C-alpha positions as a LaTeX table, in Angstrom:
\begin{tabular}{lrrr}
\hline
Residue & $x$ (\AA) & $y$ (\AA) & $z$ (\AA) \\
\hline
Unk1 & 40.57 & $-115.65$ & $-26.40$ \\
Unk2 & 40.93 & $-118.92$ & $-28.72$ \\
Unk3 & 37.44 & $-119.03$ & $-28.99$ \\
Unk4 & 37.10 & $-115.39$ & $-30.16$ \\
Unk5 & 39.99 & $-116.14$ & $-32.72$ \\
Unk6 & 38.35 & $-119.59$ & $-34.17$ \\
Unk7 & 35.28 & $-117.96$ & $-34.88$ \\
Unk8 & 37.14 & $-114.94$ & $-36.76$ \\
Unk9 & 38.85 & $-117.91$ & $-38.72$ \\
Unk10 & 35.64 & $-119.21$ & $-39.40$ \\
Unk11 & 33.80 & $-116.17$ & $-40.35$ \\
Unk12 & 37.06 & $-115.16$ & $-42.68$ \\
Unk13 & 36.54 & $-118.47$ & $-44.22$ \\
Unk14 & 33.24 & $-117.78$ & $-45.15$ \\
Unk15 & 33.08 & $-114.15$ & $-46.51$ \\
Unk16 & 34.17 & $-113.42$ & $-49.84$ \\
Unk17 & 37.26 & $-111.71$ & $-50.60$ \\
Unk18 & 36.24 & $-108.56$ & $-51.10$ \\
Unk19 & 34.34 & $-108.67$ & $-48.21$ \\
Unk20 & 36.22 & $-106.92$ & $-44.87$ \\
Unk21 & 35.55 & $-108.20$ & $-41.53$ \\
Unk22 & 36.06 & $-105.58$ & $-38.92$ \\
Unk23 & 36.11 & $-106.35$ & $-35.02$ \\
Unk24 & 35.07 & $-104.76$ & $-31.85$ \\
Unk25 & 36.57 & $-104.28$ & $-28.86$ \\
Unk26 & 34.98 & $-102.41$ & $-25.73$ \\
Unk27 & 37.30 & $-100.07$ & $-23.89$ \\
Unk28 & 38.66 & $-100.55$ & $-20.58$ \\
Unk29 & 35.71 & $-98.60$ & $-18.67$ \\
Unk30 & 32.62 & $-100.10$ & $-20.28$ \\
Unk31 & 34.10 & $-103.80$ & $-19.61$ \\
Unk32 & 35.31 & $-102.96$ & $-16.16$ \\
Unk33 & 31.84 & $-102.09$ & $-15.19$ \\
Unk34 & 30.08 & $-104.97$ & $-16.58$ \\
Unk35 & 32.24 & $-107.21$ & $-14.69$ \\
Unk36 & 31.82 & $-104.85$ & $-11.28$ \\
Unk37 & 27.57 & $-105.00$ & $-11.69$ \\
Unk38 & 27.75 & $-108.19$ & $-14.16$ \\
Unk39 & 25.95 & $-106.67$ & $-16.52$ \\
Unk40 & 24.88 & $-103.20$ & $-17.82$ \\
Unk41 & 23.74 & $-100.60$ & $-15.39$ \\
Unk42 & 21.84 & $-96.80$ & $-16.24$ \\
Unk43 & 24.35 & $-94.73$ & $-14.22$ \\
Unk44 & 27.87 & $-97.54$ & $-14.07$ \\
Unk45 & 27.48 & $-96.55$ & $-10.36$ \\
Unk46 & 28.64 & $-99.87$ & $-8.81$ \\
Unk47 & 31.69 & $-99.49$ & $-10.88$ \\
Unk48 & 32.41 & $-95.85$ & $-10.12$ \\
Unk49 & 31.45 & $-96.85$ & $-6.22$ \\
Unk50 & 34.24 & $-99.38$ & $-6.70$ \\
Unk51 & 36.83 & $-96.72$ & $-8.19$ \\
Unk52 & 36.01 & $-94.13$ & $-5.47$ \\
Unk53 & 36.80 & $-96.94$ & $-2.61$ \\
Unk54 & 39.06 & $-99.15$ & $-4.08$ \\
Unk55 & 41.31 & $-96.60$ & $-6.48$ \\
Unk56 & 44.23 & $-98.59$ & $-6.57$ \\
Unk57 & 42.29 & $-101.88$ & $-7.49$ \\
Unk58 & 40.57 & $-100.29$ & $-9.87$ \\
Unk59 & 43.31 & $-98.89$ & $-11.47$ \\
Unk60 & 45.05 & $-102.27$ & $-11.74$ \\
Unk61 & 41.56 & $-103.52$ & $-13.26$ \\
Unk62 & 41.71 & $-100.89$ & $-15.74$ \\
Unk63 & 45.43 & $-101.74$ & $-16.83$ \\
Unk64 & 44.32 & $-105.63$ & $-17.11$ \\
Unk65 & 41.95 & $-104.73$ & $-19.33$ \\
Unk66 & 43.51 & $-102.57$ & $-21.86$ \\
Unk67 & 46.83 & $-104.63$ & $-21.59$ \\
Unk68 & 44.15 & $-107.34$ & $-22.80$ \\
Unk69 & 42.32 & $-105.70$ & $-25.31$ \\
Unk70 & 45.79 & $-104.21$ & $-27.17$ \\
Unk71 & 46.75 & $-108.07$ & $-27.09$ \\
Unk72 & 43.42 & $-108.64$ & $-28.74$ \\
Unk73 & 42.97 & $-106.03$ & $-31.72$ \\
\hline
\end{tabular}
């Protein structure tokens, strides 16, 4: 994530004080199934496909991911 934190840095920098700077992170569903399809899909249905035969994987996946984004925020 060092490139997500150098351009927070740099972005900081560059705003004025009384400026805030919020950030974003997606939650552990909407990532998981842009990495299942690789990218967005109408109905996530490769993703929930993916929970329904794989639940223990997906599970895991899901963990990962919000392990990753608490790190993050």
């Amino acid at each position: 994530l060092e490139p997500v934190y150098e351009t927070v840095r740099r972005l900081r920098a560059r705003l004025p004080d009384e400026t805030t700077l919020i950030g974003f992170c997606g939650a552990p569903w909407t990532v998981a199934t842009y990495m299942i399809a690789g990218h967005g899909t109408p109905d996530q249905s490769p993703a929930r496909l993916f929970a329904y035969r794989e639940p223990a994987a997906f599970l895991r996946l899901l963990k990962v991911l919000a392990d990753h984004s608490a790190a993050y925020l």
